[in-house]
Amino acid sequence: LGDYAGAAAVMDEMSALHGLVPPITAYTSFLAGCYRVVNSGSRAPQHVKADAGKMAWDKWKEMRIVGHLPDVMAYGSILRVLAAQGRPERAISVLEEMVAMEVKPTTLCFSSALRAVHRSHANALRFQGGYSKKNKRRERITAHHGRMARGIVIQAENAEVRQDDGFVSALMMCTDTTGNTDTAKVIYL
């Protein structure tokens, strides 16, 4: 239901009062609930979304401390949270960690990372005044996000995942945010 604070309290209670370690499925479900809040649009205040994102990252780290090795579902869940927050650098490091831990990423993992790049780029342009032709920041911001998107596409090709409609859509969103509609058309075709 998106009650991330209540879910965290239950998980903490399991550990503190009963000496139980929450299973990995509890952590994955918690991350999915946090995603629901972070991605809720205007239904939740910004400070609630930020808190849900922070708690998701804290539980992600806690999962390792208690001895769970994340599976592809857990990785996918944290990548969706990072995408909704617009944190492409973290998303890329999570993808790299998956490869190092020998967990095969799915198309959804790469699509989420591309969505993180898209969200980050849109936020950067909005908050940095990036649409001004006189402002050189737009070019640097676009180049930075373009390098990240290109790296994700290369990782996806190396992982030999199927580039489905969701992947192509996320890639098109990355190019469209930059105002490069010609590249978006080429990707579509």
mmCIF file of C-alpha atoms in Angstrom:
data_model
loop_
_atom_site.group_PDB
_atom_site.id
_atom_site.type_symbol
_atom_site.label_atom_id
_atom_site.label_comp_id
_atom_site.label_asym_id
_atom_site.label_seq_id
_atom_site.Cartn_x
_atom_site.Cartn_y
_atom_site.Cartn_z
ATOM 1 C CA LEU A 1 0.000 0.000 0.000
ATOM 2 C CA GLY A 2 3.018 2.287 0.115
ATOM 3 C CA ASP A 3 3.176 2.450 3.938
ATOM 4 C CA TYR A 4 6.952 2.277 3.927
ATOM 5 C CA ALA A 5 7.266 3.581 7.507
ATOM 6 C CA GLY A 6 4.904 0.894 8.809
ATOM 7 C CA ALA A 7 6.721 -1.804 6.857
ATOM 8 C CA ALA A 8 10.087 -0.627 8.222
ATOM 9 C CA ALA A 9 8.666 -0.705 11.763
ATOM 10 C CA VAL A 10 7.485 -4.307 11.301
ATOM 11 C CA MET A 11 10.882 -5.336 9.906
ATOM 12 C CA ASP A 12 12.665 -3.639 12.825
ATOM 13 C CA GLU A 13 10.293 -5.327 15.267
ATOM 14 C CA MET A 14 11.060 -8.718 13.730
ATOM 15 C CA SER A 15 14.746 -8.169 14.432
ATOM 16 C CA ALA A 16 14.599 -6.411 17.788
ATOM 17 C CA LEU A 17 11.785 -8.234 19.606
ATOM 18 C CA HIS A 18 11.809 -11.657 18.027
ATOM 19 C CA GLY A 19 15.437 -12.068 16.936
ATOM 20 C CA LEU A 20 14.361 -12.896 13.402
ATOM 21 C CA VAL A 21 16.123 -11.705 10.292
ATOM 22 C CA PRO A 22 13.553 -10.544 7.737
ATOM 23 C CA PRO A 23 13.783 -12.667 4.581
ATOM 24 C CA ILE A 24 15.009 -11.195 1.326
ATOM 25 C CA THR A 25 11.425 -11.159 0.050
ATOM 26 C CA ALA A 26 10.526 -8.743 2.866
ATOM 27 C CA TYR A 27 13.296 -6.414 1.769
ATOM 28 C CA THR A 28 12.239 -6.664 -1.873
ATOM 29 C CA SER A 29 8.620 -5.924 -0.945
ATOM 30 C CA PHE A 30 9.757 -2.989 1.173
ATOM 31 C CA LEU A 31 11.708 -1.572 -1.778
ATOM 32 C CA ALA A 32 8.661 -2.007 -4.022
ATOM 33 C CA GLY A 33 6.549 -0.078 -1.490
ATOM 34 C CA CYS A 34 9.111 2.718 -1.398
ATOM 35 C CA TYR A 35 9.058 2.849 -5.191
ATOM 36 C CA ARG A 36 5.299 3.229 -5.092
ATOM 37 C CA VAL A 37 5.661 6.312 -2.867
ATOM 38 C CA VAL A 38 8.637 7.848 -4.709
ATOM 39 C CA ASN A 39 6.871 7.412 -8.048
ATOM 40 C CA SER A 40 3.471 8.650 -6.837
ATOM 41 C CA GLY A 41 3.554 11.931 -8.744
ATOM 42 C CA SER A 42 1.814 14.787 -6.951
ATOM 43 C CA ARG A 43 -0.114 12.509 -4.562
ATOM 44 C CA ALA A 44 2.688 12.540 -1.979
ATOM 45 C CA PRO A 45 4.578 15.614 -0.742
ATOM 46 C CA GLN A 46 8.204 15.901 -1.828
ATOM 47 C CA HIS A 47 9.564 15.397 1.697
ATOM 48 C CA VAL A 48 7.666 12.085 1.974
ATOM 49 C CA LYS A 49 9.089 10.920 -1.360
ATOM 50 C CA ALA A 50 12.593 11.889 -0.251
ATOM 51 C CA ASP A 51 12.133 10.022 3.036
ATOM 52 C CA ALA A 52 10.882 6.908 1.231
ATOM 53 C CA GLY A 53 13.891 7.021 -1.104
ATOM 54 C CA LYS A 54 16.295 7.414 1.809
ATOM 55 C CA MET A 55 14.692 4.554 3.728
ATOM 56 C CA ALA A 56 14.862 2.350 0.622
ATOM 57 C CA TRP A 57 18.590 2.975 0.287
ATOM 58 C CA ASP A 58 19.117 2.362 4.040
ATOM 59 C CA LYS A 59 17.250 -0.975 3.862
ATOM 60 C CA TRP A 60 19.193 -1.859 0.725
ATOM 61 C CA LYS A 61 22.432 -1.475 2.699
ATOM 62 C CA GLU A 62 20.948 -3.227 5.771
ATOM 63 C CA MET A 63 20.034 -6.232 3.640
ATOM 64 C CA ARG A 64 23.746 -6.914 3.107
ATOM 65 C CA ILE A 65 24.602 -6.333 6.759
ATOM 66 C CA VAL A 66 22.161 -9.046 7.877
ATOM 67 C CA GLY A 67 23.714 -11.444 5.359
ATOM 68 C CA HIS A 68 21.363 -11.443 2.372
ATOM 69 C CA LEU A 69 22.849 -11.456 -1.096
ATOM 70 C CA PRO A 70 20.446 -9.581 -3.366
ATOM 71 C CA ASP A 71 18.779 -11.505 -6.153
ATOM 72 C CA VAL A 72 17.612 -10.098 -9.473
ATOM 73 C CA MET A 73 14.249 -9.091 -7.948
ATOM 74 C CA ALA A 74 15.923 -7.051 -5.201
ATOM 75 C CA TYR A 75 18.247 -5.403 -7.702
ATOM 76 C CA GLY A 76 15.293 -4.597 -9.945
ATOM 77 C CA SER A 77 13.388 -3.078 -7.027
ATOM 78 C CA ILE A 78 16.197 -0.758 -5.949
ATOM 79 C CA LEU A 79 16.833 0.237 -9.564
ATOM 80 C CA ARG A 80 13.182 1.260 -9.921
ATOM 81 C CA VAL A 81 13.493 3.444 -6.799
ATOM 82 C CA LEU A 82 16.668 5.037 -8.180
ATOM 83 C CA ALA A 83 14.930 5.624 -11.522
ATOM 84 C CA ALA A 84 11.997 7.349 -9.842
ATOM 85 C CA GLN A 85 14.429 9.532 -7.893
ATOM 86 C CA GLY A 86 16.545 10.350 -10.937
ATOM 87 C CA ARG A 87 19.817 8.936 -9.557
ATOM 88 C CA PRO A 88 21.613 7.537 -12.606
ATOM 89 C CA GLU A 89 25.083 7.350 -11.046
ATOM 90 C CA ARG A 90 23.799 5.078 -8.278
ATOM 91 C CA ALA A 91 21.793 3.067 -10.792
ATOM 92 C CA ILE A 92 24.888 2.494 -12.913
ATOM 93 C CA SER A 93 26.900 1.431 -9.862
ATOM 94 C CA VAL A 94 24.120 -1.019 -8.926
ATOM 95 C CA LEU A 95 24.228 -2.469 -12.461
ATOM 96 C CA GLU A 96 27.999 -2.827 -12.217
ATOM 97 C CA GLU A 97 27.594 -4.509 -8.830
ATOM 98 C CA MET A 98 25.141 -6.991 -10.344
ATOM 99 C CA VAL A 99 27.726 -8.034 -12.888
ATOM 100 C CA ALA A 100 30.415 -8.308 -10.191
ATOM 101 C CA MET A 101 28.072 -10.453 -8.034
ATOM 102 C CA GLU A 102 27.281 -12.605 -11.087
ATOM 103 C CA VAL A 103 23.572 -11.753 -11.046
ATOM 104 C CA LYS A 104 22.320 -11.525 -14.631
ATOM 105 C CA PRO A 105 20.499 -8.209 -15.130
ATOM 106 C CA THR A 106 17.157 -8.238 -16.909
ATOM 107 C CA THR A 107 15.875 -5.801 -19.498
ATOM 108 C CA LEU A 108 13.878 -4.092 -16.718
ATOM 109 C CA CYS A 109 17.115 -3.366 -14.846
ATOM 110 C CA PHE A 110 18.618 -1.570 -17.829
ATOM 111 C CA SER A 111 15.328 0.199 -18.635
ATOM 112 C CA SER A 112 15.193 1.480 -15.055
ATOM 113 C CA ALA A 113 18.750 2.793 -15.304
ATOM 114 C CA LEU A 114 17.860 4.605 -18.534
ATOM 115 C CA ARG A 115 14.790 6.080 -16.845
ATOM 116 C CA ALA A 116 17.067 7.331 -14.059
ATOM 117 C CA VAL A 117 19.175 9.125 -16.669
ATOM 118 C CA HIS A 118 16.041 10.619 -18.228
ATOM 119 C CA ARG A 119 14.675 11.859 -14.881
ATOM 120 C CA SER A 120 18.045 13.259 -13.831
ATOM 121 C CA HIS A 121 18.461 15.095 -17.117
ATOM 122 C CA ALA A 122 14.957 16.563 -16.978
ATOM 123 C CA ASN A 123 15.536 17.719 -13.384
ATOM 124 C CA ALA A 124 18.921 19.208 -14.231
ATOM 125 C CA LEU A 125 17.515 21.211 -17.111
ATOM 126 C CA ARG A 126 14.574 22.412 -15.060
ATOM 127 C CA PHE A 127 16.574 23.477 -12.015
ATOM 128 C CA GLN A 128 19.719 24.712 -13.759
ATOM 129 C CA GLY A 129 17.995 26.909 -16.316
ATOM 130 C CA GLY A 130 19.402 24.645 -18.997
ATOM 131 C CA TYR A 131 17.117 25.647 -21.858
ATOM 132 C CA SER A 132 18.810 28.981 -22.458
ATOM 133 C CA LYS A 133 20.858 29.011 -25.663
ATOM 134 C CA LYS A 134 23.374 31.294 -23.953
ATOM 135 C CA ASN A 135 23.778 28.892 -21.080
ATOM 136 C CA LYS A 136 26.596 26.422 -21.796
ATOM 137 C CA ARG A 137 25.469 24.232 -18.895
ATOM 138 C CA ARG A 138 22.904 22.597 -21.130
ATOM 139 C CA GLU A 139 25.602 21.253 -23.413
ATOM 140 C CA ARG A 140 27.652 19.875 -20.508
ATOM 141 C CA ILE A 141 24.577 18.382 -18.837
ATOM 142 C CA THR A 142 23.454 16.786 -22.083
ATOM 143 C CA ALA A 143 26.909 15.362 -22.781
ATOM 144 C CA HIS A 144 27.158 13.916 -19.259
ATOM 145 C CA HIS A 145 23.765 12.230 -19.439
ATOM 146 C CA GLY A 146 24.442 11.068 -22.996
ATOM 147 C CA ARG A 147 27.627 9.309 -21.847
ATOM 148 C CA MET A 148 25.700 7.591 -19.048
ATOM 149 C CA ALA A 149 22.914 6.448 -21.406
ATOM 150 C CA ARG A 150 25.465 5.196 -23.936
ATOM 151 C CA GLY A 151 27.246 3.245 -21.178
ATOM 152 C CA ILE A 152 23.976 1.622 -20.101
ATOM 153 C CA VAL A 153 23.171 0.602 -23.682
ATOM 154 C CA ILE A 154 26.642 -0.929 -24.048
ATOM 155 C CA GLN A 155 26.202 -2.813 -20.762
ATOM 156 C CA ALA A 156 22.831 -4.107 -21.980
ATOM 157 C CA GLU A 157 24.364 -5.281 -25.248
ATOM 158 C CA ASN A 158 27.216 -6.995 -23.384
ATOM 159 C CA ALA A 159 24.704 -8.713 -21.089
ATOM 160 C CA GLU A 160 22.846 -9.898 -24.197
ATOM 161 C CA VAL A 161 19.436 -8.893 -22.847
ATOM 162 C CA ARG A 162 16.487 -8.525 -25.159
ATOM 163 C CA GLN A 163 15.857 -4.858 -25.864
ATOM 164 C CA ASP A 164 12.072 -4.857 -25.584
ATOM 165 C CA ASP A 165 9.563 -2.019 -25.988
ATOM 166 C CA GLY A 166 10.185 -0.750 -22.448
ATOM 167 C CA PHE A 167 13.916 -0.514 -23.078
ATOM 168 C CA VAL A 168 13.425 1.283 -26.386
ATOM 169 C CA SER A 169 10.886 3.622 -24.784
ATOM 170 C CA ALA A 170 13.323 4.508 -21.978
ATOM 171 C CA LEU A 171 16.089 5.130 -24.500
ATOM 172 C CA MET A 172 13.777 7.350 -26.558
ATOM 173 C CA MET A 173 12.871 9.327 -23.419
ATOM 174 C CA CYS A 174 16.584 9.949 -22.811
ATOM 175 C CA THR A 175 17.077 11.371 -26.278
ATOM 176 C CA ASP A 176 13.807 13.287 -26.292
ATOM 177 C CA THR A 177 14.681 15.088 -23.039
ATOM 178 C CA THR A 178 17.755 16.505 -24.751
ATOM 179 C CA GLY A 179 15.611 17.859 -27.547
ATOM 180 C CA ASN A 180 17.177 15.435 -29.997
ATOM 181 C CA THR A 181 14.013 14.246 -31.721
ATOM 182 C CA ASP A 182 15.918 12.998 -34.775
ATOM 183 C CA THR A 183 17.775 10.416 -32.683
ATOM 184 C CA ALA A 184 14.521 9.443 -30.964
ATOM 185 C CA LYS A 185 12.978 8.813 -34.402
ATOM 186 C CA VAL A 186 15.953 6.689 -35.448
ATOM 187 C CA ILE A 187 15.674 4.616 -32.257
ATOM 188 C CA TYR A 188 11.961 4.181 -32.865
ATOM 189 C CA LEU A 189 12.517 2.987 -36.405
#
